[in-house]
mmCIF file of C-alpha atoms in Angstrom:
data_model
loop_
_atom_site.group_PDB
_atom_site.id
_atom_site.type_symbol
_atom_site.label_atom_id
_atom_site.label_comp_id
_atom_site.label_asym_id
_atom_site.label_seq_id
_atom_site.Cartn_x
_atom_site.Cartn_y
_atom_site.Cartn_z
ATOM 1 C CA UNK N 1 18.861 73.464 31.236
ATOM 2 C CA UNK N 2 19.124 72.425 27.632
ATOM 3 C CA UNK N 3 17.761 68.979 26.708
ATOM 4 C CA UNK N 4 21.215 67.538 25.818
ATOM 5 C CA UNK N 5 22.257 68.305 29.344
ATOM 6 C CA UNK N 6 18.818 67.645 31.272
ATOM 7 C CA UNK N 7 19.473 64.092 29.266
ATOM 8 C CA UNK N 8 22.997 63.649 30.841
ATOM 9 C CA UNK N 9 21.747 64.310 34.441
ATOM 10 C CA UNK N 10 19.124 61.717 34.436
ATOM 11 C CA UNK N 11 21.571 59.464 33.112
ATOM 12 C CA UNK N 12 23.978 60.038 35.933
ATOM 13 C CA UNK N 13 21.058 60.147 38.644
ATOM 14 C CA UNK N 14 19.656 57.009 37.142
ATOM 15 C CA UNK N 15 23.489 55.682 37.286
ATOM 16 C CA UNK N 16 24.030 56.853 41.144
ATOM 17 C CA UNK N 17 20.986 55.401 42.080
ATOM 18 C CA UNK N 18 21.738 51.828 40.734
ATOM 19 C CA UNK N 19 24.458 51.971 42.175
ATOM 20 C CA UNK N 20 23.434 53.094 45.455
ATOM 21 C CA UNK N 21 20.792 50.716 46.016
ATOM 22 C CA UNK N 22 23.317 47.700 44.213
ATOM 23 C CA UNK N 23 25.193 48.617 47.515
ATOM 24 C CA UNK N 24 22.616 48.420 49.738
ATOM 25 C CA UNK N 25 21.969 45.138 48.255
ATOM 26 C CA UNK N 26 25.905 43.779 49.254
ATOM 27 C CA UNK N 27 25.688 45.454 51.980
ATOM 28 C CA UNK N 28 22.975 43.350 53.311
ATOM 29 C CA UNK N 29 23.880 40.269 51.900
ATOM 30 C CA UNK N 30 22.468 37.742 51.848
ATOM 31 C CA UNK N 31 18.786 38.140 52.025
ATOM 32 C CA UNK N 32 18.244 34.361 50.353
ATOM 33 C CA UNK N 33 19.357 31.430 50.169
ATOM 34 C CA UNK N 34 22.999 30.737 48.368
ATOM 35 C CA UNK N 35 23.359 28.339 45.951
ATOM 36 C CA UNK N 36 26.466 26.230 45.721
ATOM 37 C CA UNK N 37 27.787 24.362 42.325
ATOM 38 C CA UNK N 38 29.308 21.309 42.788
ATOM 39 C CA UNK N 39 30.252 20.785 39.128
ATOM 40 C CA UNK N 40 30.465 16.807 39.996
ATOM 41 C CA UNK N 41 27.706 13.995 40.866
ATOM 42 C CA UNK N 42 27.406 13.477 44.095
ATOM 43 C CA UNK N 43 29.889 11.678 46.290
ATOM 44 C CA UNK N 44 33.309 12.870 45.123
ATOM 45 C CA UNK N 45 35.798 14.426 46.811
ATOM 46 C CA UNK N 46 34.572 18.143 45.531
ATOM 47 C CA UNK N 47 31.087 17.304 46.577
ATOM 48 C CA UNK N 48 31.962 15.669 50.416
ATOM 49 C CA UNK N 49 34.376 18.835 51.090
ATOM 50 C CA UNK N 50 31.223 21.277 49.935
ATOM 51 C CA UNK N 51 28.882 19.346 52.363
ATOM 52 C CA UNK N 52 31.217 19.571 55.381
ATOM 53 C CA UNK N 53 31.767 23.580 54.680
ATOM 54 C CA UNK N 54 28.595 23.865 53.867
ATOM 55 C CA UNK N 55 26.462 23.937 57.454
ATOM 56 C CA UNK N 56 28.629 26.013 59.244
ATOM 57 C CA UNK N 57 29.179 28.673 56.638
ATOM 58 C CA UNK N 58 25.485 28.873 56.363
ATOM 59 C CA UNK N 59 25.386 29.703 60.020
ATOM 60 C CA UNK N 60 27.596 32.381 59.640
ATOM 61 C CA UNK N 61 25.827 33.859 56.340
ATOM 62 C CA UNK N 62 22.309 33.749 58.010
ATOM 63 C CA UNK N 63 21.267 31.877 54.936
ATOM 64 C CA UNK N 64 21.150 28.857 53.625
ATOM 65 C CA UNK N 65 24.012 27.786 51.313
ATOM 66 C CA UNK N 66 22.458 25.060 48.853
ATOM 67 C CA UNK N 67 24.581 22.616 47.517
ATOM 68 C CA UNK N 68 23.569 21.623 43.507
ATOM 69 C CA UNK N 69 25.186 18.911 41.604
ATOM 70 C CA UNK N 70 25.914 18.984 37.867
ATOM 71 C CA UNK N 71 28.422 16.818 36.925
ATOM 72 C CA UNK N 72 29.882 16.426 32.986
ATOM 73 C CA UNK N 73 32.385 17.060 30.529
ATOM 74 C CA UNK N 74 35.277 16.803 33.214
ATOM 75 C CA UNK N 75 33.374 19.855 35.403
ATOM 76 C CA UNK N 76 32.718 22.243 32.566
ATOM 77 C CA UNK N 77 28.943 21.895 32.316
ATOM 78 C CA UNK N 78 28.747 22.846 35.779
ATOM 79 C CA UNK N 79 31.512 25.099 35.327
ATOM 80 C CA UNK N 80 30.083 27.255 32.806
ATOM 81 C CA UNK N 81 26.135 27.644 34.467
ATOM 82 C CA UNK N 82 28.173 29.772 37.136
ATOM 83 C CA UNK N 83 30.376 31.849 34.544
ATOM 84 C CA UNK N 84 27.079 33.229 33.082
ATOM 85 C CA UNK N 85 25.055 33.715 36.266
ATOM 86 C CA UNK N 86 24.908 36.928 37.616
ATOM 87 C CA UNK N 87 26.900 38.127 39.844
ATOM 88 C CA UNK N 88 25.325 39.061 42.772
ATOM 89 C CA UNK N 89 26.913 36.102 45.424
ATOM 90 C CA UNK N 90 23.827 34.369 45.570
ATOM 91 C CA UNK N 91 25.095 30.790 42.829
ATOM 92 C CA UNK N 92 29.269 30.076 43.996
ATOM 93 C CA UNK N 93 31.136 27.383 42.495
ATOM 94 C CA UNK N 94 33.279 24.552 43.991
ATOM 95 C CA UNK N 95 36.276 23.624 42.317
ATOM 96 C CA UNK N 96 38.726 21.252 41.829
ATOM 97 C CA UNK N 97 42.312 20.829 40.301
ATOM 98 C CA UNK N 98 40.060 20.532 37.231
ATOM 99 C CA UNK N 99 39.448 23.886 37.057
ATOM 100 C CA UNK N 100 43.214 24.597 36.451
ATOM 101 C CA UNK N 101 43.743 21.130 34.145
ATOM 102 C CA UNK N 102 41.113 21.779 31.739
ATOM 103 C CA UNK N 103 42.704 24.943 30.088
ATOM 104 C CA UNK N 104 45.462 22.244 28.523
ATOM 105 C CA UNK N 105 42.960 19.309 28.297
ATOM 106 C CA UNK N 106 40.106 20.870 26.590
ATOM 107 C CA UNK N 107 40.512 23.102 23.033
ATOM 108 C CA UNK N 108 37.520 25.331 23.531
ATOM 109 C CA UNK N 109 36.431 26.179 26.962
ATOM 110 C CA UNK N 110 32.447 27.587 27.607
ATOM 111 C CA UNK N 111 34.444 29.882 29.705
ATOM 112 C CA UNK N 112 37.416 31.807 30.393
ATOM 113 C CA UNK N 113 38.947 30.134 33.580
ATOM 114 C CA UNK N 114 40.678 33.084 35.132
ATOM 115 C CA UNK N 115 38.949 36.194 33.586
ATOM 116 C CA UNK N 116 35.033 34.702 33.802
ATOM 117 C CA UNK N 117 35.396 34.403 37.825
ATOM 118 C CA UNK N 118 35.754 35.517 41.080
ATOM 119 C CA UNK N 119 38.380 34.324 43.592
ATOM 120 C CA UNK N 120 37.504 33.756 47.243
ATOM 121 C CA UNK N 121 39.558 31.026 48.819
ATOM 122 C CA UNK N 122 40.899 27.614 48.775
ATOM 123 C CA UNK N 123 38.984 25.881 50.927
ATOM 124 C CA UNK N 124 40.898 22.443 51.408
ATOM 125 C CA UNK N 125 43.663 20.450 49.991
ATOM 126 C CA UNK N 126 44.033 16.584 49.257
ATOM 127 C CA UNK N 127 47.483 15.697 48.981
ATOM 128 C CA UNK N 128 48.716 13.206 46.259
ATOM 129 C CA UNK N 129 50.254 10.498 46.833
ATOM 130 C CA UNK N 130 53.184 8.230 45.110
ATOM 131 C CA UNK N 131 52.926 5.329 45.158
ATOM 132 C CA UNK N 132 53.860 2.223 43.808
ATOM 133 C CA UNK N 133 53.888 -1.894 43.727
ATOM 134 C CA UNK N 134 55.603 -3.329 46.530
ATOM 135 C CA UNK N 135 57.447 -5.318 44.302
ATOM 136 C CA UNK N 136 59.185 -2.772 42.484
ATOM 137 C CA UNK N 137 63.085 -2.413 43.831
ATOM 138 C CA UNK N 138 62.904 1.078 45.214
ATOM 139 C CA UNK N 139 62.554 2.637 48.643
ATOM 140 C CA UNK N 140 62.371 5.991 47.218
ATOM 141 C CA UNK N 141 62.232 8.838 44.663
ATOM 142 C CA UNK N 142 65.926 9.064 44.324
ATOM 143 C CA UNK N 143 65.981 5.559 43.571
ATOM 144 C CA UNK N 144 62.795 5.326 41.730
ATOM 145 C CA UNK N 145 64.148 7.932 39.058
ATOM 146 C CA UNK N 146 67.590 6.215 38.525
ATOM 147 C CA UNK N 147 65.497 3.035 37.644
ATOM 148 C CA UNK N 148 63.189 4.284 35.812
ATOM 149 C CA UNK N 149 66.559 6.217 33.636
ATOM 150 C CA UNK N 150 67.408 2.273 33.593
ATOM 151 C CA UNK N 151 64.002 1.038 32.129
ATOM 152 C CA UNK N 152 63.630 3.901 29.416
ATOM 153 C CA UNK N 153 59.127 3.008 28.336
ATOM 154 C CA UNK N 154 59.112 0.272 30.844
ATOM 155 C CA UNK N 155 57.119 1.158 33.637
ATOM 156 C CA UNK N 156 53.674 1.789 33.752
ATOM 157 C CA UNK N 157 51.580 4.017 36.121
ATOM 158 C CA UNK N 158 47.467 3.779 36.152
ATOM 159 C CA UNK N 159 45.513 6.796 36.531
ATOM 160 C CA UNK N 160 41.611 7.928 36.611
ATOM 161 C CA UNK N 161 41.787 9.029 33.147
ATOM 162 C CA UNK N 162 42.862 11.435 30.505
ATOM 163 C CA UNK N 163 43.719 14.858 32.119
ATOM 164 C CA UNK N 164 43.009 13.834 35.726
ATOM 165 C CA UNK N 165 45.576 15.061 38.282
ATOM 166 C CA UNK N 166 47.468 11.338 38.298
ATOM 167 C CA UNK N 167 48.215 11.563 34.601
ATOM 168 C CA UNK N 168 49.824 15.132 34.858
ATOM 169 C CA UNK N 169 51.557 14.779 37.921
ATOM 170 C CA UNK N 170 52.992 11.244 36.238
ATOM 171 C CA UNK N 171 54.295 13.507 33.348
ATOM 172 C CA UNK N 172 55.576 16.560 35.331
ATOM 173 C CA UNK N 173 57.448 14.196 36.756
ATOM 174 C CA UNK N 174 58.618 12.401 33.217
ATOM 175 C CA UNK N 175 59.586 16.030 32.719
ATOM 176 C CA UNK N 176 61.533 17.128 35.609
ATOM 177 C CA UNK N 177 63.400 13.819 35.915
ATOM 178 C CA UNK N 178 63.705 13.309 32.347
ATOM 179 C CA UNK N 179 62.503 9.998 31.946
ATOM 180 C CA UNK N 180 59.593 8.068 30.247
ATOM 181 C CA UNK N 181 56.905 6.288 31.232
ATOM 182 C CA UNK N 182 53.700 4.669 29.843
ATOM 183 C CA UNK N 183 50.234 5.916 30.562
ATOM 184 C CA UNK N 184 47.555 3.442 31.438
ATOM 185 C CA UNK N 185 44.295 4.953 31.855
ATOM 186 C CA UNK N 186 41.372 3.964 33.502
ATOM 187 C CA UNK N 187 37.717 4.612 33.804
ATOM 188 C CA UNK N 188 37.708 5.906 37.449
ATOM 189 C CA UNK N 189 39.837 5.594 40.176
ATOM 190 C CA UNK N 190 38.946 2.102 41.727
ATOM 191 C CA UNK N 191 39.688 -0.212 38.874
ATOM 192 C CA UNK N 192 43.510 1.880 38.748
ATOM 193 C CA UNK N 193 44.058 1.452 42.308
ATOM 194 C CA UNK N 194 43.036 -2.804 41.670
ATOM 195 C CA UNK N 195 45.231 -3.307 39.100
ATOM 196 C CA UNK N 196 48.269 -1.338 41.151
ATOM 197 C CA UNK N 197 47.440 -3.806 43.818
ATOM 198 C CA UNK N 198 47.750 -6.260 41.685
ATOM 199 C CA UNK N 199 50.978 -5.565 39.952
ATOM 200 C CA UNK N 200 49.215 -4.746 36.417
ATOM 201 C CA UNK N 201 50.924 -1.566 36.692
ATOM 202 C CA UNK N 202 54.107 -0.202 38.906
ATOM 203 C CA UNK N 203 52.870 2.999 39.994
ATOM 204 C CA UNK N 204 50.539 5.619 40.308
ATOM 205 C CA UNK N 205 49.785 9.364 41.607
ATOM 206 C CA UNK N 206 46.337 9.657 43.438
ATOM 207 C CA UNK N 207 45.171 11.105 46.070
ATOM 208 C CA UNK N 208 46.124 9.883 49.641
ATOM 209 C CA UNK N 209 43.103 9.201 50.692
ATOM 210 C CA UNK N 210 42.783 6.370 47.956
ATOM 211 C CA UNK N 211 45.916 4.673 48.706
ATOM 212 C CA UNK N 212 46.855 4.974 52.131
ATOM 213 C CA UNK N 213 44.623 2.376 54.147
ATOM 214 C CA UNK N 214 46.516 -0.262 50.938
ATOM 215 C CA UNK N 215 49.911 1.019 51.790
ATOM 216 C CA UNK N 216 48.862 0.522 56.223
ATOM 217 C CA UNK N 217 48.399 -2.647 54.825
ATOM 218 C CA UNK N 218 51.724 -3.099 52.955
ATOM 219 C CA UNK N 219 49.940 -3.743 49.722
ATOM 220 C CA UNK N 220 51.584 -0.435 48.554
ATOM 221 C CA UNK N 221 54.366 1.400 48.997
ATOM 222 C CA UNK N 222 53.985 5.749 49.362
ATOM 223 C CA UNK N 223 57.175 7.310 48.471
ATOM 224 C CA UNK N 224 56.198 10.711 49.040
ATOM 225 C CA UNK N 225 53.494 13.203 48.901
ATOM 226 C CA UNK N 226 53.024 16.319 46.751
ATOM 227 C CA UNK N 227 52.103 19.161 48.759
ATOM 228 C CA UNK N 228 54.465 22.118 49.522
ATOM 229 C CA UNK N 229 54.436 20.618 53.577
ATOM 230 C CA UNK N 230 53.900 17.054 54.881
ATOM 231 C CA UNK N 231 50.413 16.548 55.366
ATOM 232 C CA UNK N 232 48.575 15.915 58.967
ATOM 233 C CA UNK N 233 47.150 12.684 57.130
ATOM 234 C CA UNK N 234 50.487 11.163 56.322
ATOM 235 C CA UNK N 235 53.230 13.008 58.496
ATOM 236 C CA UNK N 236 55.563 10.096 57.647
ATOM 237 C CA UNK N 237 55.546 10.620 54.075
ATOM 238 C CA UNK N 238 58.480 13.136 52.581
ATOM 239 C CA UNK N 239 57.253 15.675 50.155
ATOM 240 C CA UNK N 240 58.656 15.378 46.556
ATOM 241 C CA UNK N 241 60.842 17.999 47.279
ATOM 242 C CA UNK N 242 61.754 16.982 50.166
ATOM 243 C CA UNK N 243 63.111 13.441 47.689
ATOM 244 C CA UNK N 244 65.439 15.868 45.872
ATOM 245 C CA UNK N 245 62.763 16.801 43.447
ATOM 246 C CA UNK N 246 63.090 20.584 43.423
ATOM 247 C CA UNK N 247 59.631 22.548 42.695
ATOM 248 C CA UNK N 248 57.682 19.332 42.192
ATOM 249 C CA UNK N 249 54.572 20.609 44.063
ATOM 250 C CA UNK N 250 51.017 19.601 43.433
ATOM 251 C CA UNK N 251 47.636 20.679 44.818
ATOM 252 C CA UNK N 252 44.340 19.737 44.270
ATOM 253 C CA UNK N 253 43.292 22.786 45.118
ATOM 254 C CA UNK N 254 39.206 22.771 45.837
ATOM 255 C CA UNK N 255 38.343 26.437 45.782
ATOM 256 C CA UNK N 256 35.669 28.598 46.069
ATOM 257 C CA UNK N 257 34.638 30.949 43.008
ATOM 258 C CA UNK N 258 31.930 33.483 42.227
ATOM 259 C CA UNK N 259 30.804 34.794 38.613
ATOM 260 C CA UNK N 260 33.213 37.593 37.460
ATOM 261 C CA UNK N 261 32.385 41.005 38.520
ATOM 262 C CA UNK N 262 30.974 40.259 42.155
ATOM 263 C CA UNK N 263 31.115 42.730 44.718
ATOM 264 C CA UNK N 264 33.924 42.826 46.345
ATOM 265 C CA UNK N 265 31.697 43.040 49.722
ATOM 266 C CA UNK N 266 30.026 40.046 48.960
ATOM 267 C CA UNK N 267 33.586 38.468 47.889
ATOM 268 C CA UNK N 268 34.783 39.470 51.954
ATOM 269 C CA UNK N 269 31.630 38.323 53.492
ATOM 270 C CA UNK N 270 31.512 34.936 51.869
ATOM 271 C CA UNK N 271 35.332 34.678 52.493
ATOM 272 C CA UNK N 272 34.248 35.898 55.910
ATOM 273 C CA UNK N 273 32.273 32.735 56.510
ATOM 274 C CA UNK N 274 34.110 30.264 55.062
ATOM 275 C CA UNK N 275 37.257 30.926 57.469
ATOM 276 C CA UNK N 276 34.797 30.701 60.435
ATOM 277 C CA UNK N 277 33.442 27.382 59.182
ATOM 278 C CA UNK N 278 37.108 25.955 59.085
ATOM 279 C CA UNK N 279 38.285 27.445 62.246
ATOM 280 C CA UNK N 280 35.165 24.783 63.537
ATOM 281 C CA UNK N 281 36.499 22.352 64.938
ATOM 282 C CA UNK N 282 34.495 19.942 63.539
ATOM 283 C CA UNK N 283 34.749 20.636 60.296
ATOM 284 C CA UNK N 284 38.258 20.432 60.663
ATOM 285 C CA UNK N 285 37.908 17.011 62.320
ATOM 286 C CA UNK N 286 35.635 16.388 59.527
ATOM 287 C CA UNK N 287 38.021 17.639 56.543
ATOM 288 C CA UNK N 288 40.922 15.575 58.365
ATOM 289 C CA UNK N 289 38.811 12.534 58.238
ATOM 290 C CA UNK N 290 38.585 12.807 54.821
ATOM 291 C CA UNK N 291 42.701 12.997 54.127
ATOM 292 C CA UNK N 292 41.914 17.082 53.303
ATOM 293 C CA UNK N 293 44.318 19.751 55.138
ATOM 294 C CA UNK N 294 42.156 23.104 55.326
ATOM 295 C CA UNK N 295 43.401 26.154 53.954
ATOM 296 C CA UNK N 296 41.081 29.592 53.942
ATOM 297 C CA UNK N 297 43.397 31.569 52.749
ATOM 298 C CA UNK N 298 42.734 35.392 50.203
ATOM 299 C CA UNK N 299 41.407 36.020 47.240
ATOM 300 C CA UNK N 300 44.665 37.333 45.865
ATOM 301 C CA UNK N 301 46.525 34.118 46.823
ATOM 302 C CA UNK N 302 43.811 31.822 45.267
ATOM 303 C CA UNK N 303 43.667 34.587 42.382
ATOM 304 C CA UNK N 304 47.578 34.089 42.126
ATOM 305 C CA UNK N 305 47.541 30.298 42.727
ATOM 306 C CA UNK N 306 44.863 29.540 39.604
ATOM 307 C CA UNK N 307 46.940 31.770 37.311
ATOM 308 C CA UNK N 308 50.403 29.852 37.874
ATOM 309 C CA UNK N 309 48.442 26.376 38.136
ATOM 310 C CA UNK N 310 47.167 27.405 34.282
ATOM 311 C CA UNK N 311 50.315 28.123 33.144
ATOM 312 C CA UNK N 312 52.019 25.165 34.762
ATOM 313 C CA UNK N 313 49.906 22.411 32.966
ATOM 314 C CA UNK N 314 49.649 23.783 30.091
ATOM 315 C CA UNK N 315 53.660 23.809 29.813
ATOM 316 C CA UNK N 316 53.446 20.170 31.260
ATOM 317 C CA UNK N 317 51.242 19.041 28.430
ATOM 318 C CA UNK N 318 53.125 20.786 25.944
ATOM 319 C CA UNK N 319 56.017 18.970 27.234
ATOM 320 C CA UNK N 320 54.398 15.814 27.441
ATOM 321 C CA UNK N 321 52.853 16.382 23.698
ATOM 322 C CA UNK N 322 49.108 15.864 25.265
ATOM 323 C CA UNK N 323 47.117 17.700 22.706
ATOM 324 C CA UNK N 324 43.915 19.852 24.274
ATOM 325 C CA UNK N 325 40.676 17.877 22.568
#
């Protein structure tokens, strides 16, 4: 054998037997603990859905799934540690509808949101909610939107903050109804919610779990939800569409991810274990507690469901002439 092709062979032997013992190594995963990046501090809804998922999909791996917190720069810090780890299953990432709103929000991502990760499944969903000051003259959408066409840079809805879910569901609706509204942003959620109360501000999109013990309590008004379906947590409250807004949906979408280029056995066997930790029932007691509706469903759909999410805020900020900063 000449050296040029004694050369290639041990190339392709050394090749084969990477490979081979790479699959070995999916094949038996895990053999350590898993660590899980929760790209927010503590105590947020992305963090409290991780640590109810958390136990029983550890039982089903065999190994420990460790939660880490690393909150900053609206989730990217946290973000990006995962996008260049390696990809072997053993540091996923917990997301939320960040992941999808900082593409128009933010002019140079660490990362590449689709292309630098690994889809495995939306774990839960917490619907939005509209609502609004009792003392505004409406009962509805419908009616909302013909006076808001009235009051042309009149009305006011509070939100978390620049880029949050509130202030682009506020302007997708701006969009779709043609009409205008002012933005009145907030450092956090609680302060927003006080000043709706108050009647500082008419109206705001947050999640349902904010609002809904204030609107029990007739000190707000929900005039529908966002979600494709009525959720379990509010089964009273119409959907957007469901008001006569057509394709108005919105998801918060807290997903699952793993680095780019992860087996696809590991991919299955994490998926694997997730959808037996939310067929517990109680984690699903758990997740309902917390206003979430669990979803498990495949990589594909998640894969499918962050590409059109993308797309669809970054047309909404276009729209809205939010420029990325």
């Amino acid at each position: 054998m000449n050296s040029a092709l004694r050369t290639l062979s041990l190339a392709c032997s050394a090749a084969a037997l990477i490979a081979a013992s790479f699959g070995v190594s999916a094949q038996s995963y895990p053999v350590k603990p898993v660590r899980l990046m929760v790209p927010f501090v503590a105590g947020g809804n992305t963090d409290i859905i991780a640590r109810v998922v958390a136990p029983e999909m550890s039982k089903a791996l065999g190994q420990q799934l460790i939660i880490e917190n690393r909150g900053g720069g609206g989730s990217t810090i946290g973000t990006e540690v995962v996008a260049k780890s390696p990809p072997d299953g053993y540091f996923l990432l917990m997301v939320s509808a960040a992941h999808v709103i900082n593409p128009a929000m933010i002019k140079k991502l660490p990362y590449d949101s689709i292309k630098d990760f690994a889809p495995i499944s939306i774990v839960a969903d917490v619907p939005t909610a509209f609502a609004v000051h009792p003392a505004l003259p409406v009962k509805d959408v419908k009616e909302f939107i013909a006076l808001a066409k009235s009051r042309p840079g009149q009305l006011n809805y509070s939100t978390a903050g620049r880029g949050t879910v509130g202030h682009l569901s506020a302007e997708l609706l701006s969009s779709m109804a043609k009409i205008k509204m002012v933005h009145v942003a907030y450092k956090g959620t609680g302060q927003s919610i006080t000043d709706l109360i108050a009647g500082h501000v008419q109206l705001q999109f947050s999640s349902m779990p904010a609002v809904i013990h204030h609107a029990r309590a007739s000190k707000l008004r929900l005039l529908a939800q966002t979600g494709e379906k009525r959720s379990a947590a509010a089964s009273d409250v119409p959907t957007m569409v469901e008001s006569g807004v057509a394709g108005f949906v919105v998801s918060s979408g807290f997903g699952l991810l793993a680095p780019a280029g992860t087996p696809r056995s590991v991919i299955d066997r994490v998926h694997g274990a997730l959808l037996r930790a939310l067929a517990d029932t109680n984690v699903k007691n758990n997740l309902s507690g917390q206003g979430a509706d669990p979803v498990g469903n495949t990589p594909e759909a998640y894969d499918a469901f962050n590409k059109s999410e993308i797309a669809k805020w970054i047309k909404v900020a276009r729209e809205a002439g939010i420029e990325p900063e």
